[in-house]
Tab-separated table of C-alpha atoms in Angstrom:
chain	number	residue	atom	x	y	z
A	1	MET	CA	40.267	-1.550	-13.182
A	2	THR	CA	39.178	-4.986	-14.384
A	3	LEU	CA	35.682	-5.756	-13.135
A	4	ASP	CA	34.906	-9.308	-12.046
A	5	PRO	CA	31.265	-9.688	-13.200
A	6	ASP	CA	30.392	-12.464	-10.755
A	7	ARG	CA	31.866	-10.715	-7.734
A	8	PHE	CA	30.406	-7.345	-8.708
A	9	LYS	CA	26.963	-8.893	-9.138
A	10	GLU	CA	27.151	-10.522	-5.715
A	11	GLU	CA	28.162	-7.252	-4.085
A	12	LEU	CA	25.538	-5.276	-6.018
A	13	LEU	CA	22.703	-7.575	-4.947
A	14	ARG	CA	23.921	-7.434	-1.361
A	15	GLU	CA	23.990	-3.633	-1.494
A	16	ALA	CA	20.487	-3.554	-3.010
A	17	ARG	CA	19.149	-5.547	-0.081
A	18	GLY	CA	21.081	-3.292	2.253
A	19	GLN	CA	19.208	-0.344	0.723
A	20	GLY	CA	15.963	-2.005	1.780
A	21	PHE	CA	14.932	-3.803	-1.417
A	22	GLU	CA	13.474	-7.180	-0.470
A	23	LEU	CA	13.865	-8.451	-4.042
A	24	ALA	CA	16.784	-8.039	-6.434
A	25	GLY	CA	17.963	-9.829	-9.550
A	26	ILE	CA	19.764	-9.361	-12.862
A	27	ALA	CA	18.060	-9.488	-16.259
A	28	ALA	CA	19.836	-9.767	-19.585
A	29	ALA	CA	19.754	-6.708	-21.863
A	30	THR	CA	17.663	-8.443	-24.509
A	31	PRO	CA	14.311	-7.511	-26.088
A	32	ALA	CA	11.173	-8.414	-24.128
A	33	GLU	CA	9.857	-11.882	-24.734
A	34	THR	CA	6.340	-10.526	-24.244
A	35	ARG	CA	6.546	-7.985	-27.070
A	36	ALA	CA	4.071	-9.740	-29.375
A	37	ALA	CA	1.495	-10.071	-26.585
A	38	TYR	CA	2.036	-6.434	-25.598
A	39	GLU	CA	1.502	-5.162	-29.143
A	40	GLU	CA	-1.607	-7.343	-29.494
A	41	TRP	CA	-2.945	-5.863	-26.224
A	42	LEU	CA	-2.357	-2.338	-27.552
A	43	ALA	CA	-3.948	-3.104	-30.908
A	44	ALA	CA	-7.092	-4.268	-29.107
A	45	GLY	CA	-7.300	-0.894	-27.345
A	46	HIS	CA	-7.122	-2.437	-23.883
A	47	HIS	CA	-4.864	0.410	-22.694
A	48	GLY	CA	-7.720	2.908	-22.992
A	49	GLU	CA	-6.623	6.541	-22.679
A	50	MET	CA	-3.096	5.636	-21.568
A	51	ALA	CA	-1.649	6.774	-24.893
A	52	TYR	CA	1.898	6.847	-23.516
A	53	LEU	CA	1.899	3.049	-23.456
A	54	ALA	CA	1.437	2.940	-27.235
A	55	ARG	CA	4.207	5.406	-28.046
A	56	ASP	CA	7.200	3.700	-29.662
A	57	PRO	CA	6.528	0.118	-28.463
A	58	GLU	CA	9.771	-1.048	-30.064
A	59	ARG	CA	11.778	1.197	-27.747
A	60	ARG	CA	9.668	0.212	-24.744
A	61	THR	CA	10.304	-3.479	-25.334
A	62	ASP	CA	14.088	-3.225	-25.920
A	63	PRO	CA	16.216	-1.827	-23.054
A	64	CYS	CA	19.109	-1.186	-25.429
A	65	LEU	CA	16.932	1.278	-27.334
A	66	ALA	CA	16.042	3.013	-24.074
A	67	TRP	CA	19.786	3.373	-23.350
A	68	PRO	CA	22.251	2.101	-25.982
A	69	GLU	CA	24.991	1.410	-23.421
A	70	THR	CA	22.884	-1.140	-21.549
A	71	GLY	CA	24.782	-4.337	-20.780
A	72	SER	CA	22.489	-5.755	-18.103
A	73	ILE	CA	19.645	-4.647	-15.843
A	74	LEU	CA	19.347	-4.772	-12.085
A	75	VAL	CA	15.666	-5.133	-11.162
A	76	VAL	CA	14.533	-4.543	-7.590
A	77	GLY	CA	11.319	-4.899	-5.624
A	78	LEU	CA	10.245	-2.926	-2.555
A	79	ASN	CA	7.450	-4.217	-0.315
A	80	TYR	CA	4.588	-1.822	0.505
A	81	HIS	CA	2.336	-4.256	2.400
A	82	THR	CA	1.974	-2.266	5.620
A	83	TRP	CA	-1.707	-2.253	6.591
A	84	GLU	CA	-4.744	-4.476	6.906
A	85	PRO	CA	-7.997	-2.486	6.729
A	86	ALA	CA	-10.489	-2.962	9.550
A	87	PRO	CA	-13.393	-5.128	8.305
A	88	GLU	CA	-16.035	-2.747	9.639
A	89	ALA	CA	-14.487	0.186	7.744
A	90	ARG	CA	-14.102	-1.869	4.584
A	91	LEU	CA	-17.769	-2.796	4.608
A	92	ASP	CA	-19.077	0.691	5.391
A	93	PRO	CA	-20.342	2.227	2.094
A	94	ALA	CA	-20.155	5.704	3.645
A	95	ARG	CA	-16.366	5.405	3.780
A	96	GLY	CA	-13.912	5.423	0.879
A	97	GLN	CA	-11.190	2.978	-0.027
A	98	PHE	CA	-7.719	3.836	-1.299
A	99	ALA	CA	-5.465	1.183	-2.824
A	100	ARG	CA	-2.786	0.182	-0.330
A	101	TYR	CA	0.035	1.475	-2.469
A	102	ALA	CA	-1.385	5.006	-2.179
A	103	LEU	CA	-1.737	5.132	1.609
A	104	GLY	CA	1.768	6.462	2.242
A	105	ASP	CA	4.289	8.573	0.369
A	106	ASP	CA	4.606	8.487	-3.414
A	107	TYR	CA	6.592	5.399	-4.358
A	108	HIS	CA	8.273	7.202	-7.237
A	109	ASP	CA	10.079	9.494	-4.805
A	110	VAL	CA	11.071	6.672	-2.458
A	111	LEU	CA	12.358	4.305	-5.130
A	112	VAL	CA	14.163	6.991	-7.120
A	113	GLU	CA	16.071	8.037	-4.007
A	114	LYS	CA	17.068	4.458	-3.231
A	115	LEU	CA	18.015	3.659	-6.833
A	116	ARG	CA	20.169	6.772	-7.131
A	117	ALA	CA	21.986	5.809	-3.951
A	118	LEU	CA	22.467	2.307	-5.341
A	119	LEU	CA	23.771	3.655	-8.639
A	120	ALA	CA	26.183	5.976	-6.815
A	121	TRP	CA	27.499	2.953	-4.906
A	122	ALA	CA	27.907	0.966	-8.151
A	123	GLU	CA	29.764	3.801	-9.867
A	124	THR	CA	32.109	4.219	-6.912
A	125	ARG	CA	32.674	0.478	-6.571
A	126	GLY	CA	33.339	0.262	-10.302
A	127	SER	CA	35.989	3.012	-10.127
A	128	GLY	CA	34.561	4.879	-13.103
A	129	ALA	CA	34.008	1.789	-15.247
A	130	VAL	CA	30.334	1.490	-14.281
A	131	ARG	CA	27.594	3.821	-15.454
A	132	GLY	CA	23.850	3.498	-15.396
A	133	ARG	CA	20.333	4.899	-15.672
A	134	SER	CA	17.538	4.452	-13.136
A	135	TYR	CA	13.877	3.891	-14.000
A	136	VAL	CA	10.801	3.847	-11.768
A	137	ASP	CA	7.588	3.493	-13.758
A	138	THR	CA	8.243	6.617	-15.828
A	139	GLY	CA	10.602	5.580	-18.626
A	140	PRO	CA	10.101	3.404	-21.722
A	141	LEU	CA	10.605	0.033	-20.030
A	142	LEU	CA	8.440	-3.008	-19.390
A	143	GLU	CA	9.580	-3.396	-15.771
A	144	ARG	CA	7.312	-6.370	-15.142
A	145	ASP	CA	8.859	-8.302	-18.044
A	146	LEU	CA	12.363	-7.472	-16.824
A	147	ALA	CA	11.471	-8.480	-13.268
A	148	ALA	CA	10.184	-11.855	-14.412
A	149	ARG	CA	13.361	-12.453	-16.391
A	150	ALA	CA	15.426	-11.452	-13.356
A	151	GLY	CA	13.721	-14.140	-11.276
A	152	LEU	CA	11.691	-11.810	-9.042
A	153	GLY	CA	8.432	-13.608	-9.780
A	154	TRP	CA	5.978	-14.805	-12.381
A	155	PHE	CA	3.009	-13.262	-14.184
A	156	GLY	CA	-0.148	-13.951	-12.219
A	157	LYS	CA	-3.504	-14.406	-13.888
A	158	ASN	CA	-4.381	-10.900	-12.626
A	159	THR	CA	-1.359	-9.599	-14.624
A	160	CYS	CA	0.503	-8.658	-11.420
A	161	LEU	CA	3.979	-10.030	-10.763
A	162	LEU	CA	3.769	-12.646	-8.002
A	163	ASN	CA	6.528	-13.766	-5.654
A	164	ARG	CA	6.246	-16.737	-3.303
A	165	GLN	CA	7.523	-14.736	-0.312
A	166	GLN	CA	6.318	-11.203	-1.108
A	167	GLY	CA	3.029	-11.899	-2.880
A	168	SER	CA	2.317	-8.943	-5.192
A	169	TYR	CA	2.426	-5.961	-2.830
A	170	PHE	CA	5.743	-4.596	-4.055
A	171	PHE	CA	6.967	-1.833	-6.345
A	172	LEU	CA	9.476	-2.389	-9.150
A	173	GLY	CA	12.493	-0.326	-10.135
A	174	ALA	CA	15.330	-0.890	-12.581
A	175	LEU	CA	18.938	0.156	-13.070
A	176	LEU	CA	20.265	-0.101	-16.615
A	177	LEU	CA	23.984	-0.766	-16.288
A	178	ASN	CA	26.708	-0.535	-18.915
A	179	VAL	CA	28.356	-3.758	-17.692
A	180	ALA	CA	27.281	-7.272	-18.619
A	181	LEU	CA	26.492	-9.207	-15.449
A	182	PRO	CA	25.397	-12.864	-15.275
A	183	PRO	CA	21.591	-12.925	-15.517
A	184	ASP	CA	19.435	-14.740	-12.992
A	185	ALA	CA	17.126	-17.559	-13.996
A	186	SER	CA	13.421	-16.886	-14.306
A	187	THR	CA	11.107	-18.651	-11.882
A	188	THR	CA	8.243	-21.016	-12.586
A	189	ALA	CA	4.594	-20.016	-12.224
A	190	HIS	CA	2.615	-21.121	-9.182
A	191	CYS	CA	-0.971	-20.077	-9.890
A	192	GLY	CA	-2.102	-23.568	-10.888
A	193	ALA	CA	-5.845	-23.869	-11.409
A	194	CYS	CA	-6.622	-20.955	-9.066
A	195	ARG	CA	-8.831	-18.237	-10.562
A	196	ARG	CA	-9.858	-16.297	-7.461
A	197	CYS	CA	-8.574	-13.001	-8.864
A	198	LEU	CA	-10.489	-13.453	-12.110
A	199	ASP	CA	-13.760	-14.282	-10.390
A	200	ALA	CA	-13.474	-11.550	-7.741
A	201	CYS	CA	-12.981	-8.567	-10.079
A	202	PRO	CA	-16.046	-6.335	-9.526
A	203	THR	CA	-16.109	-5.009	-13.088
A	204	GLY	CA	-15.114	-8.150	-14.987
A	205	ALA	CA	-11.942	-6.492	-16.262
A	206	PHE	CA	-10.167	-9.799	-16.973
A	207	LEU	CA	-11.119	-11.022	-20.411
A	208	GLN	CA	-9.260	-14.257	-19.732
A	209	PRO	CA	-6.330	-15.290	-17.543
A	210	TYR	CA	-3.403	-12.878	-18.015
A	211	VAL	CA	-5.430	-10.418	-20.136
A	212	LEU	CA	-6.723	-7.218	-18.515
A	213	ASP	CA	-8.954	-4.713	-20.272
A	214	ALA	CA	-7.830	-1.572	-18.445
A	215	ARG	CA	-10.964	0.260	-19.579
A	216	ARG	CA	-12.982	-1.814	-17.101
A	217	CYS	CA	-10.413	-1.839	-14.296
A	218	ILE	CA	-11.334	0.210	-11.208
A	219	SER	CA	-7.741	1.412	-10.873
A	220	TYR	CA	-7.878	2.790	-14.411
A	221	LEU	CA	-11.339	4.282	-13.943
A	222	THR	CA	-10.405	6.106	-10.731
A	223	ILE	CA	-6.873	7.198	-11.690
A	224	GLU	CA	-6.142	7.203	-15.412
A	225	LEU	CA	-9.553	8.063	-16.907
A	226	ARG	CA	-9.971	11.822	-17.228
A	227	GLY	CA	-13.655	12.102	-18.079
A	228	PRO	CA	-16.765	10.730	-16.357
A	229	ILE	CA	-16.759	7.098	-15.296
A	230	PRO	CA	-19.088	5.196	-17.665
A	231	ARG	CA	-22.580	4.994	-16.218
A	232	ASP	CA	-22.835	1.194	-16.444
A	233	LEU	CA	-19.609	0.726	-14.475
A	234	ARG	CA	-20.325	3.190	-11.658
A	235	PRO	CA	-22.345	0.798	-9.451
A	236	LEU	CA	-19.520	-1.760	-9.759
A	237	VAL	CA	-16.871	0.656	-8.488
A	238	GLY	CA	-18.394	0.484	-5.006
A	239	ASN	CA	-16.565	2.734	-2.553
A	240	TRP	CA	-13.136	2.592	-4.192
A	241	ILE	CA	-12.015	6.210	-4.686
A	242	PHE	CA	-8.392	5.718	-5.765
A	243	GLY	CA	-7.230	2.421	-7.178
A	244	CYS	CA	-8.404	-1.065	-6.232
A	245	ASP	CA	-6.876	-4.075	-4.465
A	246	VAL	CA	-9.566	-6.721	-4.935
A	247	CYS	CA	-7.626	-9.033	-7.252
A	248	GLN	CA	-4.614	-8.844	-4.932
A	249	GLU	CA	-6.554	-9.253	-1.692
A	250	VAL	CA	-8.035	-12.586	-2.785
A	251	CYS	CA	-4.688	-13.947	-4.009
A	252	PRO	CA	-3.465	-16.789	-1.756
A	253	TRP	CA	0.134	-15.659	-2.160
A	254	ASN	CA	-0.636	-12.341	-0.497
A	255	ARG	CA	-1.821	-14.153	2.618
A	256	LYS	CA	1.748	-15.382	2.969
A	257	SER	CA	3.483	-12.043	2.448
A	258	GLU	CA	5.190	-10.246	5.328
A	259	PRO	CA	4.695	-6.512	6.017
A	260	GLY	CA	7.257	-4.178	4.449
A	261	ALA	CA	9.761	-2.195	6.486
A	262	GLU	CA	9.855	1.124	4.571
A	263	PRO	CA	8.514	3.761	7.019
A	264	ARG	CA	7.500	6.165	4.238
A	265	PHE	CA	4.876	3.677	3.073
A	266	ALA	CA	3.150	3.695	6.469
A	267	PRO	CA	-0.533	4.588	5.936
A	268	ARG	CA	-1.637	8.112	6.696
A	269	ALA	CA	-4.471	8.258	9.198
A	270	ALA	CA	-6.540	10.504	6.919
A	271	LEU	CA	-6.531	7.839	4.192
A	272	GLN	CA	-7.588	4.853	6.273
A	273	ALA	CA	-11.234	4.366	5.240
A	274	PRO	CA	-12.154	8.073	5.473
A	275	GLU	CA	-15.748	9.260	5.543
A	276	LEU	CA	-16.855	10.255	2.048
A	277	ILE	CA	-18.903	13.392	2.748
A	278	PRO	CA	-16.008	15.339	4.358
A	279	LEU	CA	-13.829	14.375	1.376
A	280	LEU	CA	-16.391	15.826	-1.023
A	281	GLU	CA	-16.317	19.138	0.854
A	282	MET	CA	-12.510	19.324	0.821
A	283	SER	CA	-11.085	22.612	-0.496
A	284	GLN	CA	-8.115	22.817	-2.862
A	285	GLU	CA	-5.927	23.903	0.057
A	286	GLN	CA	-7.064	20.950	2.161
A	287	PHE	CA	-6.506	18.579	-0.749
A	288	SER	CA	-2.964	19.879	-1.303
A	289	GLU	CA	-2.099	19.515	2.374
A	290	THR	CA	-3.690	16.093	2.882
A	291	PHE	CA	-2.102	14.559	-0.202
A	292	ARG	CA	1.286	16.272	-0.132
A	293	LYS	CA	3.936	13.774	-1.343
A	294	SER	CA	1.129	11.277	-2.030
A	295	PRO	CA	0.428	9.433	-5.301
A	296	VAL	CA	-3.215	10.521	-4.912
A	297	LYS	CA	-2.242	14.009	-6.057
A	298	ARG	CA	-1.994	12.542	-9.549
A	299	THR	CA	-5.780	12.633	-9.937
A	300	LYS	CA	-5.893	16.248	-8.777
A	301	ARG	CA	-8.750	17.373	-6.560
A	302	ARG	CA	-11.214	17.270	-9.454
A	303	GLY	CA	-10.514	13.619	-10.202
A	304	LEU	CA	-10.716	12.522	-6.582
A	305	LEU	CA	-14.016	14.356	-6.081
A	306	ARG	CA	-15.442	12.674	-9.192
A	307	ASN	CA	-14.628	9.313	-7.602
A	308	VAL	CA	-16.099	10.373	-4.262
A	309	CYS	CA	-19.330	11.383	-6.029
A	310	VAL	CA	-19.597	7.922	-7.575
A	311	ALA	CA	-18.912	6.235	-4.241
A	312	LEU	CA	-21.501	8.394	-2.486
A	313	GLY	CA	-24.025	7.565	-5.189
A	314	ASN	CA	-23.328	3.888	-4.594
A	315	SER	CA	-23.695	4.270	-0.822
A	316	GLY	CA	-27.413	5.016	-0.990
A	317	ASP	CA	-26.907	7.342	1.973
A	318	LEU	CA	-29.535	10.100	1.785
A	319	ARG	CA	-27.335	12.295	4.000
A	320	ALA	CA	-25.031	12.652	0.990
A	321	ALA	CA	-27.642	14.413	-1.179
A	322	PRO	CA	-27.029	17.975	0.126
A	323	ALA	CA	-23.250	17.586	-0.221
A	324	LEU	CA	-23.615	16.283	-3.771
A	325	VAL	CA	-25.874	19.201	-4.716
A	326	ARG	CA	-23.409	21.705	-3.244
A	327	ALA	CA	-20.534	20.090	-5.134
A	328	LEU	CA	-22.450	20.204	-8.418
A	329	GLU	CA	-23.429	23.854	-7.926
A	330	HIS	CA	-19.891	24.832	-6.983
A	331	GLU	CA	-18.397	23.203	-10.057
A	332	ALA	CA	-21.031	24.734	-12.337
A	333	ILE	CA	-20.192	28.200	-10.993
A	334	THR	CA	-16.411	27.844	-11.143
A	335	SER	CA	-16.334	26.182	-14.585
A	336	GLY	CA	-18.747	28.555	-16.333
A	337	ALA	CA	-20.612	27.269	-19.366
A	338	ASN	CA	-18.757	23.934	-19.405
A	339	PRO	CA	-19.654	22.119	-16.175
A	340	SER	CA	-17.007	19.849	-14.736
A	341	PRO	CA	-17.427	16.063	-14.821
A	342	VAL	CA	-16.789	15.965	-11.047
A	343	CYS	CA	-20.421	15.154	-10.272
A	344	THR	CA	-22.465	13.841	-13.186
A	345	ALA	CA	-26.002	12.609	-13.176
């Protein structure tokens, strides 16, 4: 079968939208244009303990090294903007905040399922001439760079990918395909002189526009960091206990974005501004049940409780003192001579 690249691309993008992806575009299978900036960011240590980001940067910045058969890349975006937190809950220091992306099911599972279905369609439509590999935030790819080249958006000053219709509340996925399809044109940036995201960051994680020091980012501190949160940053974390949305919430483009339609991203009731003290007293069994199929399980119970301890300390609520003491005593008993960093003075 002779594949018509233009027709196949048109049908592929239509099928991607039929699978529920609000954004879809084709990127050329060329090395990342942002490689020099990425390597400079790594050399400065801004990735913190995320050592996987520094492994083999050459492979990470060249899709053909990730999969030698790559001829082009389909990049897709899936909206997860499904909930607006109640102001009274947001302002209550006795309640915790989860980043919006973590309120529903784990996006890895949702996107992988959709991408595999899309790849199966492409292989069938291509009558054996089309093959591919799917990636969702786990393989050696710079998805954000590919998405920008595929016309899905531009790099915002908060380092998120921004789209004029979808804002930044969307996940990215990629299909490496063995066929060369016409690439889409990149879009222009529309941040202008705005710096709301830079000024709003509680921890001052943006060293300058487009440069994030992950070591100061609340999302990094509450998810990626394995040890205690640095003492000087704890008061700035506020009541965020998994991730942070501040730089996205103040972005004007997110005020224009429509809610997503994926039902699996609907927020779980237990995660909508929950009271902190009951979270601190959660058993392993309760944690496993509450966060089943949730991205929050990545921190494990120990990591979440560490974050809850920090948030409770920031709340100034004296009712939290007995719960904090019980948590510290429990961890000291169960961890023997090496107390856990769950609750640290």
